[in-house]
Structures are given as structure tokens and as C-alpha cells.
Amino acid sequence: MHLDYSDITDRISEAPRWWLDGVPRYCEFSPDQVSIYAKEAALLLIEGQNPEGRFEVGVSSPSFTFRTSLRASLVAYGELYIGDPPNYKGRATPHMSTGTVSVIQYWRMDDRFGWKRDSTFEVRMLDDDSDTPLLPNYVALARNQAGPAWETAITARDALTLRSMLASVGCPLCDEAAQLLIMKSLTAQLDRELGRIWSEIVVK
């Protein structure tokens, strides 16, 4: 759940142009405005369960929300899930889930530390009328096809096998997608270990 920034938004007649981690932004979107550490940045159109709850939201990678590549997540899962919508004038319930409708802008930092826009990844993800996903979820397709071998490869963090499984269902950027899955597995393990350590500290 994001904070309510009505103490700011109620003083400004203009509606926010976009949002960053629930914070209203009034400047034109730019990747420089999302994070000073980012290597990728995107402007997304998201919606909550309320049809009026549509917002343009900035995201970046690496970040707390996206610890791995934005484009690998988009290609592998066919979506970019960002969590709660902005808490703004009742247009979306803060606790409701959101769906990403489309990528309005996608930017990636080049080798010279300059931002370059890439329209290849500016895609629509949800159908306006039915909210049906428009992009394939290659992870789900590969997992269903591989069966138990999928979890074995994830547990072993076997990038070559994961790449082969993803390629077999037509996934683009198989190398990046496989590395994404390994990173998510490592992150989940780290989170579990930190949770265990924290619970021990609290008990003591």
C-alpha cells in the first residue's frame, strides 16, 4: 500500500503526469527521473480492478521491485507486475492488485552511459475489453512442457537446461530469461534465509 499524497496533489490543480513508487510526478517522464542507478527504465500504463484506476507509472531495473532485467521479465512472463497502484483520489483501492496494460516507453542505458529508447519492448499486454493477456507466458509454457525436469533445473540453477527448455517453446532472449529465473531462485533463497535469521533474532 502506498502513502496518500493528497497534501501535495490537493494543492496543485494539474493532475500528476506519472507516478514513481506511489509518489506523484509532474515533470515529463524521463529515464533520468526514475533512478540514478538504473540500467533500464520504462513508463507503464497500469490499471486496478476499478476501470477508472488507470495510471502511468515509472519503473526501473535494478530496483526493489525489479531486481533483474525489465525486458527479460517482460519476454519471459508476458507481463510486468508492479504491485499496488497509487493512492490517489479513490481511483484505485490501495490494496487492490494491478495489471500492466502496456509499456508506453522503454529505455536502456548503452555502453556510453547514455539512454537509448527501444520501441521493440513498447508493447500492449492486456486486452481493453476482456483484460485477456496478449503476450505468451513462456515460463509457464516451458514449465508445463518440461514437467518435473523444470523444477530440477531451477533447483540446480542449470542455465543451459533452462535456456533449452525456454527455446523449445519459442522464447526470445532465452539466455537473459534463464539468468532471470536463476536470479529469482537465488533471491528467494536469500529472502528465506534472511527471514529465518530475523525470526531467530526476534525470538531471542
Coordinates of C-alpha atoms in Angstrom, one line a residue:
M1 CA 0.0 0.0 0.0
H2 CA 1.3 3.4 -1.0
L3 CA 1.0 6.6 1.1
D4 CA -1.7 9.2 0.3
Y5 CA 0.0 12.3 -1.1
S6 CA -3.2 14.5 -1.1
D7 CA -1.3 17.1 0.9
I8 CA 0.6 17.7 -2.3
T9 CA -1.9 16.8 -5.0
D10 CA -4.7 18.8 -3.5
R11 CA -2.6 22.0 -3.7
I12 CA -1.9 21.6 -7.4
S13 CA -4.6 22.0 -10.0
E14 CA -2.8 19.9 -12.5
A15 CA -3.1 16.1 -12.2
P16 CA 0.2 14.2 -11.8
R17 CA 1.6 13.2 -15.2
W18 CA 3.0 9.9 -13.9
W19 CA 3.9 8.1 -10.6
L20 CA 7.0 6.7 -9.1
D21 CA 6.6 4.2 -6.2
G22 CA 3.3 5.8 -5.4
V23 CA 4.8 9.4 -5.5
P24 CA 3.2 11.9 -7.9
R25 CA 5.4 13.3 -10.6
Y26 CA 4.6 16.5 -12.5
C27 CA 7.5 16.6 -14.9
E28 CA 7.6 14.9 -18.3
F29 CA 8.7 11.3 -18.0
S30 CA 12.5 10.7 -18.5
P31 CA 14.6 7.7 -17.5
D32 CA 16.9 10.1 -15.6
Q33 CA 14.0 10.9 -13.3
V34 CA 13.4 7.3 -12.3
S35 CA 16.6 6.3 -10.6
I36 CA 20.3 7.4 -10.7
Y37 CA 21.3 3.7 -10.5
A38 CA 19.1 2.3 -13.2
K39 CA 20.2 0.5 -16.3
E40 CA 16.7 0.1 -17.7
A41 CA 13.7 2.3 -17.3
A42 CA 10.1 2.2 -18.5
L43 CA 6.9 4.1 -18.4
L44 CA 3.9 1.7 -17.9
L45 CA 0.2 2.1 -18.2
I46 CA -1.4 0.1 -15.3
E47 CA -4.9 -0.4 -14.1
G48 CA -6.6 -1.7 -11.0
Q49 CA -9.8 -3.6 -10.7
N50 CA -11.7 -0.3 -11.0
P51 CA -11.7 0.7 -14.7
E52 CA -11.1 4.4 -13.7
G53 CA -8.0 3.4 -11.8
R54 CA -5.5 3.7 -14.7
F55 CA -2.1 5.3 -14.0
E56 CA 1.1 5.9 -15.9
V57 CA 3.9 4.6 -13.6
G58 CA 7.7 4.7 -13.9
V59 CA 9.8 1.6 -13.1
S60 CA 13.5 0.8 -13.3
S61 CA 15.9 -2.0 -13.1
P62 CA 17.8 -2.8 -10.9
S63 CA 15.4 -1.8 -8.2
F64 CA 13.5 -3.2 -5.2
T65 CA 10.5 -4.1 -7.5
F66 CA 12.6 -5.4 -10.4
R67 CA 15.9 -6.8 -9.2
T68 CA 16.6 -8.3 -12.6
S69 CA 16.1 -7.2 -16.2
L70 CA 12.8 -5.5 -17.2
R71 CA 12.9 -6.8 -20.7
A72 CA 13.7 -10.3 -19.6
S73 CA 10.8 -10.2 -17.2
L74 CA 8.5 -8.9 -20.0
V75 CA 9.6 -11.5 -22.5
A76 CA 9.7 -14.5 -20.1
Y77 CA 6.3 -13.8 -18.4
G78 CA 4.5 -11.6 -20.8
E79 CA 3.8 -9.1 -18.1
L80 CA 5.4 -6.7 -15.7
Y81 CA 3.7 -6.9 -12.3
I82 CA 4.4 -3.8 -10.0
G83 CA 2.1 -4.4 -7.1
D84 CA -0.2 -1.7 -5.6
P85 CA -1.5 1.3 -7.6
P86 CA -1.0 4.9 -6.5
N87 CA -3.3 6.0 -3.6
Y88 CA -5.0 8.9 -5.4
K89 CA -8.5 10.3 -5.1
G90 CA -10.1 6.9 -4.7
R91 CA -9.4 6.0 -8.3
A92 CA -7.9 2.7 -7.1
T93 CA -8.1 0.9 -3.8
P94 CA -4.6 0.9 -2.4
H95 CA -4.7 -2.8 -1.5
M96 CA -6.0 -3.9 -4.9
S97 CA -3.9 -5.8 -7.4
T98 CA -2.9 -4.2 -10.6
G99 CA -2.3 -5.3 -14.2
T100 CA 0.1 -3.7 -16.6
V101 CA -1.8 -2.7 -19.8
S102 CA 1.1 -1.6 -21.9
V103 CA 4.7 -0.4 -22.0
I104 CA 4.5 3.2 -23.1
Q105 CA 8.2 3.9 -23.2
Y106 CA 11.2 1.6 -22.7
W107 CA 14.7 2.9 -22.3
R108 CA 18.1 1.1 -21.8
M109 CA 21.4 2.6 -20.9
D110 CA 24.1 2.0 -23.6
D111 CA 27.8 1.3 -23.2
R112 CA 28.5 5.1 -23.1
F113 CA 26.1 5.5 -20.1
G114 CA 23.6 7.3 -22.3
W115 CA 19.9 6.4 -22.5
K116 CA 18.5 4.9 -25.7
R117 CA 14.9 4.3 -26.3
D118 CA 13.9 0.9 -27.8
S119 CA 10.4 0.6 -29.2
T120 CA 10.8 -3.2 -29.6
F121 CA 9.6 -3.6 -26.0
E122 CA 6.9 -0.9 -26.1
V123 CA 4.0 -3.4 -26.3
R124 CA 0.5 -3.9 -25.2
M125 CA -0.1 -6.7 -22.6
L126 CA -3.8 -6.6 -21.8
D127 CA -6.9 -6.5 -24.0
D128 CA -9.0 -3.4 -23.2
D129 CA -12.3 -5.2 -23.4
S130 CA -11.6 -8.5 -21.6
D131 CA -8.3 -7.9 -19.7
T132 CA -7.1 -11.1 -21.5
P133 CA -3.2 -11.3 -21.6
L134 CA -2.0 -10.6 -25.2
L135 CA 1.6 -11.9 -24.7
P136 CA 2.7 -15.5 -24.1
N137 CA 4.0 -16.6 -20.7
Y138 CA 7.0 -18.6 -21.9
V139 CA 7.9 -19.6 -18.4
A140 CA 4.5 -21.3 -17.9
L141 CA 4.7 -22.9 -21.3
A142 CA 8.2 -24.3 -20.7
R143 CA 7.4 -25.4 -17.2
N144 CA 4.2 -27.3 -18.3
Q145 CA 6.1 -28.9 -21.2
A146 CA 9.1 -29.9 -19.1
G147 CA 7.3 -31.3 -16.1
P148 CA 9.4 -32.3 -13.1
A149 CA 12.6 -31.6 -15.0
W150 CA 11.8 -27.9 -14.8
E151 CA 12.0 -27.7 -11.0
T152 CA 15.1 -29.9 -11.1
A153 CA 16.8 -27.3 -13.4
I154 CA 15.6 -24.4 -11.2
T155 CA 16.9 -26.1 -8.1
A156 CA 20.2 -26.9 -9.7
R157 CA 20.3 -23.4 -11.3
D158 CA 21.2 -25.1 -14.6
A159 CA 21.2 -22.2 -17.0
L160 CA 21.9 -24.3 -20.1
T161 CA 18.9 -26.6 -19.5
L162 CA 16.6 -23.7 -18.7
R163 CA 17.7 -22.0 -21.8
S164 CA 17.0 -25.1 -23.9
M165 CA 13.5 -25.5 -22.3
L166 CA 12.6 -21.9 -23.0
A167 CA 13.9 -22.1 -26.5
S168 CA 11.8 -25.2 -27.2
V169 CA 8.6 -23.1 -26.7
G170 CA 9.9 -20.2 -28.8
C171 CA 11.0 -17.8 -26.1
P172 CA 13.1 -14.9 -27.4
L173 CA 16.1 -13.8 -25.3
C174 CA 16.5 -17.3 -23.8
D175 CA 19.9 -16.5 -22.2
E176 CA 18.5 -13.5 -20.4
A177 CA 15.3 -15.3 -19.4
A178 CA 17.3 -18.2 -18.0
Q179 CA 19.5 -15.9 -16.0
L180 CA 16.4 -14.1 -14.7
L181 CA 15.0 -17.4 -13.4
I182 CA 18.3 -18.3 -11.7
M183 CA 18.4 -14.8 -10.1
K184 CA 14.8 -15.1 -8.9
S185 CA 15.7 -18.5 -7.4
L186 CA 18.7 -17.1 -5.6
T187 CA 16.7 -14.1 -4.4
A188 CA 14.0 -16.3 -3.0
Q189 CA 16.6 -18.4 -1.1
L190 CA 18.2 -15.3 0.3
D191 CA 14.8 -13.9 1.4
R192 CA 14.0 -17.2 3.2
E193 CA 17.4 -17.2 4.9
L194 CA 17.0 -13.6 6.0
G195 CA 13.5 -14.4 7.3
R196 CA 14.9 -17.3 9.3
I197 CA 17.7 -15.1 10.8
W198 CA 15.2 -12.3 11.6
S199 CA 12.8 -14.7 13.3
E200 CA 15.6 -16.0 15.4
I201 CA 16.6 -12.5 16.4
V202 CA 13.0 -11.6 17.3
V203 CA 12.6 -14.8 19.4
K204 CA 15.8 -14.0 21.3

